[in-house]
Coordinates of C-alpha atoms in Angstrom, one line a residue:
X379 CA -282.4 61.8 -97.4
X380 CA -278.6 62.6 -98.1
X381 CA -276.4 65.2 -97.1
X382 CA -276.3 66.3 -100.8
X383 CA -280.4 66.6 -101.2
X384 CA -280.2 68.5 -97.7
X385 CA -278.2 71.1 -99.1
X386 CA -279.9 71.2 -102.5
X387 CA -283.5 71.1 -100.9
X388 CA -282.5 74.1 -98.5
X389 CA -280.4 76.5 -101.3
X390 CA -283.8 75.5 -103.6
X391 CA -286.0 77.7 -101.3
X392 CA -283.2 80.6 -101.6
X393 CA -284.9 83.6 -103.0
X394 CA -282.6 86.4 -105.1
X395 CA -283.9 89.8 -104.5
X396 CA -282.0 91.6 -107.4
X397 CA -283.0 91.1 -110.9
X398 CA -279.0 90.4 -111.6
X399 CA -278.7 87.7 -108.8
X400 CA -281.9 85.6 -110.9
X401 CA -280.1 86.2 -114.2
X402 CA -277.0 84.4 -112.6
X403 CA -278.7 81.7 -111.3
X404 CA -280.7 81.2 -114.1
X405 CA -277.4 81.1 -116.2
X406 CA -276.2 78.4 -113.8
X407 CA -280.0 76.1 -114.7
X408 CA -280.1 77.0 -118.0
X409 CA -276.2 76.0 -118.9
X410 CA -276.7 72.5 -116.9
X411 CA -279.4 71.7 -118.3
X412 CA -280.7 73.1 -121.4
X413 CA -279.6 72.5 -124.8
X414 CA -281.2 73.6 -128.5
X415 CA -283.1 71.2 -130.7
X416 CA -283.8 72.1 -133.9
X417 CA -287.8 71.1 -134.7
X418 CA -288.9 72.3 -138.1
X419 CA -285.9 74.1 -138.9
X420 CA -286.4 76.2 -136.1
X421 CA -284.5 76.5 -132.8
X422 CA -286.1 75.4 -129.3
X423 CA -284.8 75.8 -126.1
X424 CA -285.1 72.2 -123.6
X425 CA -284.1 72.2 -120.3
X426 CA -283.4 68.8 -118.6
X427 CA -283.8 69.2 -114.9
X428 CA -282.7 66.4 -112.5
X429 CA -285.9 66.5 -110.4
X430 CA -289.0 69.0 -109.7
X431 CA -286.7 70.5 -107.6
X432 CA -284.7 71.9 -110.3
X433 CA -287.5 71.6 -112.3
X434 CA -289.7 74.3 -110.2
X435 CA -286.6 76.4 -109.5
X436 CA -286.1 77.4 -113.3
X437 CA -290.0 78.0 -113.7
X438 CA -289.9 80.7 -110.6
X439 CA -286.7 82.0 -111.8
X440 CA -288.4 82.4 -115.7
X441 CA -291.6 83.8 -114.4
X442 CA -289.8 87.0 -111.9
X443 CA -287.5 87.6 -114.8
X444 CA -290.2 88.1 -117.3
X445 CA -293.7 88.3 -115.4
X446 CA -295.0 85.2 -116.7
X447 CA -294.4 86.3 -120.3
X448 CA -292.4 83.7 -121.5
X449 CA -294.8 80.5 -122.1
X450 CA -293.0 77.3 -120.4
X451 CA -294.7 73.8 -121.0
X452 CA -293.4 71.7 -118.9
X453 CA -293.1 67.9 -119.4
X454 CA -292.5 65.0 -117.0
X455 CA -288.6 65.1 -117.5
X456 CA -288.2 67.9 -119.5
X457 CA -289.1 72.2 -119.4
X458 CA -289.6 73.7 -122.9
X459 CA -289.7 77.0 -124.0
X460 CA -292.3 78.2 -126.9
X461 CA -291.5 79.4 -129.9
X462 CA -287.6 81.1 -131.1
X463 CA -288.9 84.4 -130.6
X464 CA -289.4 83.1 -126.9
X465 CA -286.0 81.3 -126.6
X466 CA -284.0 84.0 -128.2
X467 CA -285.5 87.0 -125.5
X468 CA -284.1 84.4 -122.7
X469 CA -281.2 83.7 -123.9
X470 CA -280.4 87.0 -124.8
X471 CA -281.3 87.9 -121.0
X472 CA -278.7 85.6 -119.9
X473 CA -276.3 86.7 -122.2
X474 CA -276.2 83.4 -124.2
X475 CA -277.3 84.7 -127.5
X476 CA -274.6 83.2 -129.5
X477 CA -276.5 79.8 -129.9
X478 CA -276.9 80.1 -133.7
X479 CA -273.5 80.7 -134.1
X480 CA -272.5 77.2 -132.6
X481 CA -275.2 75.3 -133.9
X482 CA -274.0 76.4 -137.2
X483 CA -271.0 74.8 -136.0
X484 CA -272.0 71.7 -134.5
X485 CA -275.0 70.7 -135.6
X486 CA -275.1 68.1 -138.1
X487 CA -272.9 68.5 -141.0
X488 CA -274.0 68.3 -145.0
X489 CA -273.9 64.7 -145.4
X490 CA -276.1 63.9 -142.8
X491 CA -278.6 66.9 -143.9
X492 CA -279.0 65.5 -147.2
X493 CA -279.8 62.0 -145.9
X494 CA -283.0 63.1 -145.0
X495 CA -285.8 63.9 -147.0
X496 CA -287.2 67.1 -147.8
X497 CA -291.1 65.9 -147.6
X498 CA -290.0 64.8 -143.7
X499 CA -290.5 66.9 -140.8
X500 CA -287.2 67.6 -139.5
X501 CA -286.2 66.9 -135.6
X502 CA -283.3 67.0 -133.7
X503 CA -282.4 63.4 -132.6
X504 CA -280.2 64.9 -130.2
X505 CA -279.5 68.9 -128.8
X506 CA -276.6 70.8 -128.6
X507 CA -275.5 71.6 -125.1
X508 CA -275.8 75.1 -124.0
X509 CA -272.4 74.6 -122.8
X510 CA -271.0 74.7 -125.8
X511 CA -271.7 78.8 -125.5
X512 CA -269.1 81.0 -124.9
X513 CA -269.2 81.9 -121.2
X514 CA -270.9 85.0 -120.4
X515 CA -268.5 86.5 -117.3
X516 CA -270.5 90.2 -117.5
X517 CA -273.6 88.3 -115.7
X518 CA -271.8 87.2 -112.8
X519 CA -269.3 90.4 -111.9
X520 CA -270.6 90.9 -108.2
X521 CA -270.1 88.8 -105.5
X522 CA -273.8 88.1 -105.1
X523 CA -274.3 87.0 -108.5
X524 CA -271.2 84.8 -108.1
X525 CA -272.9 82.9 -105.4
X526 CA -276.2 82.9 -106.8
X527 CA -274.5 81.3 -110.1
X528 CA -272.6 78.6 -107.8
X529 CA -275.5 78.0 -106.1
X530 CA -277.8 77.0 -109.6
X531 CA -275.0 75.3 -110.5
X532 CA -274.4 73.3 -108.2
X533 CA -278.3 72.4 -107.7
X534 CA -278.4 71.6 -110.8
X535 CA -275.1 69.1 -111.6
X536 CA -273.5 69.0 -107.9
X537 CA -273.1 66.6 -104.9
X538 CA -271.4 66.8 -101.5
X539 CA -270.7 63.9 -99.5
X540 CA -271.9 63.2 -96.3
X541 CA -269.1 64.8 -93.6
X542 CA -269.8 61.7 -91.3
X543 CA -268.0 59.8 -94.0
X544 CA -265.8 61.3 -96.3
X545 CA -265.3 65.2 -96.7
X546 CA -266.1 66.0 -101.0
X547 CA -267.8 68.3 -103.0
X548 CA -268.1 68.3 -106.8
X549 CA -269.9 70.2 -109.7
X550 CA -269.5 68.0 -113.1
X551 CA -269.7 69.9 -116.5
X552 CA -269.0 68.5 -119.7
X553 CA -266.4 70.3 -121.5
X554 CA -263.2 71.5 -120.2
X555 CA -263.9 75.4 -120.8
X556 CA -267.0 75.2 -118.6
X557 CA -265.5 73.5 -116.0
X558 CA -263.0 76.1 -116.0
X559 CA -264.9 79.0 -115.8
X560 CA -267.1 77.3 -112.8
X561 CA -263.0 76.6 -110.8
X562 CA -262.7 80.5 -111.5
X563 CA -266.3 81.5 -109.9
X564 CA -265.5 78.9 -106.9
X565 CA -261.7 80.3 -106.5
X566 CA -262.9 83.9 -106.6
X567 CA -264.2 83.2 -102.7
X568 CA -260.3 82.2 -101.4
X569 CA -260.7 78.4 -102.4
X570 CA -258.6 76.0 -104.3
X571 CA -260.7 74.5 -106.9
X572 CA -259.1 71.4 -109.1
X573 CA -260.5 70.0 -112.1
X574 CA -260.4 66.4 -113.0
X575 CA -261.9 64.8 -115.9
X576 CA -264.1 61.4 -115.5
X577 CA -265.1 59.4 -118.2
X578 CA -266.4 62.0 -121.0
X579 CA -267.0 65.0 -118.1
X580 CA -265.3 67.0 -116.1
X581 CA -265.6 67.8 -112.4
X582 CA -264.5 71.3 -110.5
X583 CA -263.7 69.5 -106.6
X584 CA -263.2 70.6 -103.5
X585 CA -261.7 68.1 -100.5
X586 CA -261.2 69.8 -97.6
X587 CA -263.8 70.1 -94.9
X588 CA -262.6 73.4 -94.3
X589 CA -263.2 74.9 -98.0
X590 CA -266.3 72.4 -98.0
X591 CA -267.5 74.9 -95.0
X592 CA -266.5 77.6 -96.9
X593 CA -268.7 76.8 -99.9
X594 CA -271.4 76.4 -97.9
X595 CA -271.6 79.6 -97.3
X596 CA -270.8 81.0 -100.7
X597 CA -274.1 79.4 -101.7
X598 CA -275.8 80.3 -97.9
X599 CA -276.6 76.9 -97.0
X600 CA -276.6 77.9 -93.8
X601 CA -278.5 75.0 -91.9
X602 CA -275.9 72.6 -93.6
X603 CA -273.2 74.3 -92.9
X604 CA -274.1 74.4 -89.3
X605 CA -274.8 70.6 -89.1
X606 CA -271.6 69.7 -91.0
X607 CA -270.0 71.8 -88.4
X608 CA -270.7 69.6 -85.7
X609 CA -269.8 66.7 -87.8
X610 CA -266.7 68.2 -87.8
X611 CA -266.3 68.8 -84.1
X612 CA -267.1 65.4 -83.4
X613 CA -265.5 63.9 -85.7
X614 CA -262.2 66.1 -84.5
X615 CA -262.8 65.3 -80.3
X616 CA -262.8 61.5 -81.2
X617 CA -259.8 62.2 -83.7
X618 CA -258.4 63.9 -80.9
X619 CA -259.4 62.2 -78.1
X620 CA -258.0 58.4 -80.0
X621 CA -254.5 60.3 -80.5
X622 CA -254.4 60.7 -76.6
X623 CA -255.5 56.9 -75.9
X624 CA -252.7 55.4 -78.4
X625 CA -250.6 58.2 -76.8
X626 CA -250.6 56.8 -73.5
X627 CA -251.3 53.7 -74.3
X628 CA -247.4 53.6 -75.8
X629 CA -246.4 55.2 -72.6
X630 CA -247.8 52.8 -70.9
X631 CA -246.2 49.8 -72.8
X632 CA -243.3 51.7 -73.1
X633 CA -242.8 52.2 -68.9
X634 CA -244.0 48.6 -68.8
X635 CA -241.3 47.2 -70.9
X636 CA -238.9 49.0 -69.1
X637 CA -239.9 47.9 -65.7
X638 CA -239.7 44.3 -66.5
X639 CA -235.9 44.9 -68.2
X640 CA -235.1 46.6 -65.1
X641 CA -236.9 43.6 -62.5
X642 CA -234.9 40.9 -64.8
X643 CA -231.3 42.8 -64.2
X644 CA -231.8 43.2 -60.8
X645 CA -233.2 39.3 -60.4
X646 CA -229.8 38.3 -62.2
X647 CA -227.7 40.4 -60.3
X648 CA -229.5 39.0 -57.0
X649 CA -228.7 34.9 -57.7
X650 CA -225.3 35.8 -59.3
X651 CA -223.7 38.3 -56.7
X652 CA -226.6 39.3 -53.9
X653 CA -228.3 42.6 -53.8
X654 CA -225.9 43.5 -50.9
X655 CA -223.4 43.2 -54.0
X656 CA -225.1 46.9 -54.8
X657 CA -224.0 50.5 -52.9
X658 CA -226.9 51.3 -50.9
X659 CA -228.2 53.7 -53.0
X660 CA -229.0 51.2 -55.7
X661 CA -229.6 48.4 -53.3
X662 CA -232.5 50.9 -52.2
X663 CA -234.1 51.5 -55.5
X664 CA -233.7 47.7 -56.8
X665 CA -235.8 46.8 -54.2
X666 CA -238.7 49.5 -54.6
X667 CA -238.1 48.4 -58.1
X668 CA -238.9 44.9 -57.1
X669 CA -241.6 45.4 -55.1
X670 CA -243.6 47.9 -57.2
X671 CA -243.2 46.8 -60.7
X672 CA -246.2 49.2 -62.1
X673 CA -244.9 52.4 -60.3
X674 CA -243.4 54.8 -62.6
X675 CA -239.9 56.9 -62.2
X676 CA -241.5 59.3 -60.4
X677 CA -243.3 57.4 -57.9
X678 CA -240.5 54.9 -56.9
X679 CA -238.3 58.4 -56.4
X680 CA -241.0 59.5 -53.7
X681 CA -241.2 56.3 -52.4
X682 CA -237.5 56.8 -51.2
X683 CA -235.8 58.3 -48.2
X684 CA -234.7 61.2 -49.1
X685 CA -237.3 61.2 -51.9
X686 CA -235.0 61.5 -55.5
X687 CA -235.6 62.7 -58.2
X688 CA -237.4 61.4 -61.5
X689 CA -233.5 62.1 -63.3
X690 CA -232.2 60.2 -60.6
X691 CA -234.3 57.2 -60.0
X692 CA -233.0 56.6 -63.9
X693 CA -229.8 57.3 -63.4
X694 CA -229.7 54.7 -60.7
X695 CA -231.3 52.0 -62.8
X696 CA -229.4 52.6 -65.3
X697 CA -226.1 51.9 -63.4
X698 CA -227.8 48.6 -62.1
X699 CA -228.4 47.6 -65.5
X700 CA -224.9 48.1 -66.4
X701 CA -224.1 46.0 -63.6
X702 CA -225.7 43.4 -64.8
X703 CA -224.7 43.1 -68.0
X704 CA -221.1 43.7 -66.9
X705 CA -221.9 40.2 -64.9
X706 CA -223.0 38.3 -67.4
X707 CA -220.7 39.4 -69.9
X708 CA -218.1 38.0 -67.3
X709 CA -220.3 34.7 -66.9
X710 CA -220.5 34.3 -70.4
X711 CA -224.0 35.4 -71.3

């Protein structure tokens, strides 16, 4: 099972104790999923949930809010609401009432109305998205309800990656407005929301682990939270602990390198002038040089008598390596 279906399968069993906190999630279902077909001239709520999940979720929420007194029938891939009278008392609950006045709007226009004949049972070939509703901001006011509304909505159209591989969280809606109003829900909790539009919808996204934490808890997916957590330290101590390998692996190359500059000037100055060509001081550390080609600054200065410094260990091989290329400038090299 995904990361995703992990979080949706634990924020499913969430229960809302205040009759508001339902409404907002309900809001969240209902505008994801449902949309109004017209079926004998008359208005019918559908509902389009992705899996029983969803599915079961809108039934509980339906049956608190009204004590089982609005009939659902529900279908294999779809949840229907009974009657207008029926659809209009839920609606109206979840402050969506205005669905006549966009069907009006957009449903089909006079030409196509006429195309059809009058002895023929009229039915929607298509619905019109509850989306389309102006967005009702009074339901979700509190805090709680904000999170319960993120949390349907999100079940409902959302997906998180799994933090082992990439850290992204998206909830797609399909018109611009919508997605807007869901970036200003998700922002309200000290996140940074964007919007980005793909193909015909549009998807409110968050990319940072940290604000992907963050929602996590907005919607209390607790049990997720904590395991994307640890994903996240992990995935940090070998971040961490790789930045300290390359670290002293360039050290390493790095004092390598300079060793075997340092063995080559002091093998030149040796066949061209001697070491005893040196003052004893470098004479001294040339040949500690020489004969401990992995030690680093430090350890050639205690090797010493009187042990030097690290500062002056370099400033000795510095001025041998100046010697030798003073020698084989003068030797034509």
């Amino acid at each position: 099972m995904s990361f995703s279906m992990d979080v949706k399968n634990e924020i499913g069993r969430h229960g809302n104790h205040s009759r508001h906190c339902k409404i907002a999630e309900l809001l969240a279902l209902v505008l994801a999923t449902g949309e109004v077909e017209l079926a004998n001239e008359q208005p019918k709520l559908i509902m389009h949930p992705e899996n029983d999940l969803i599915g079961d979720k809108i039934c509980r929420l339906i049956d608190e809010l009204f004590d089982k007194q609005i009939e659902v029938i529900r279908y294999t891939k779809y949840i229907e609401i009974v009657g207008q009278t029926m659809t209009d008392q839920l609606l109206q609950t979840i402050k969506l009432s205005d669905y006549v006045d966009f069907l009006e709007e957009d449903w089909l226009d006079e030409e196509e109305l006429q195309e059809i004949e009058d002895d023929i049972t009229f039915v929607s070939t298509r619905g019109v998205s509850l989306q389309n509703c102006q967005f009702p901001k009074q339901v979700i006011q509190k805090d709680c309800c904000k999170k319960a509304f993120v949390r349907g909505i999100f079940l409902a159209t959302g997906s998180v990656n799994d933090p082992n591989k990439a850290y992204h969280f998206e909830i797609v809606v399909q018109n611009k407005e919508m997605a807007e109003a869901v970036r200003q829900v998700v922002n309200s909790f000290s996140l940074d929301a964007k919007i980005v539009k793909r193909k015909k919808y549009y998807v409110v996204y968050l990319k940072e682990g940290s604000m992907i934490v963050d929602i996590l808890n907005v919607m209390e997916a607790h049990i997720s939270l904590m395991d994307m957590e640890n994903v996240r330290i992990l995935k940090d101590m070998r971040n961490d602990i790789n930045r300290r390998v390359n670290c002293e692996t360039a050290n390493i190359k790095k004092t390598v390198n300079a060793a075997r500059r340092q063995i080559e000037d002091i093998e030149y100055i040796e066949r061209v002038k001697g070491l005893s060509y040196l003052k004893d001081s470098l004479r001294m550390v040339a040949e500690i040089r020489v004969a401990e080609p992995d030690a680093n600054l430090v350890e050639l200065g205690e090797m010493l008598d009187p042990p030097v410094s690290k500062s002056g260990v370099n400033h000795r091989l510095r001025k041998i390596s100046s010697i030798a290329n003073t020698l084989r400038e003068e030797n034509g090299y």
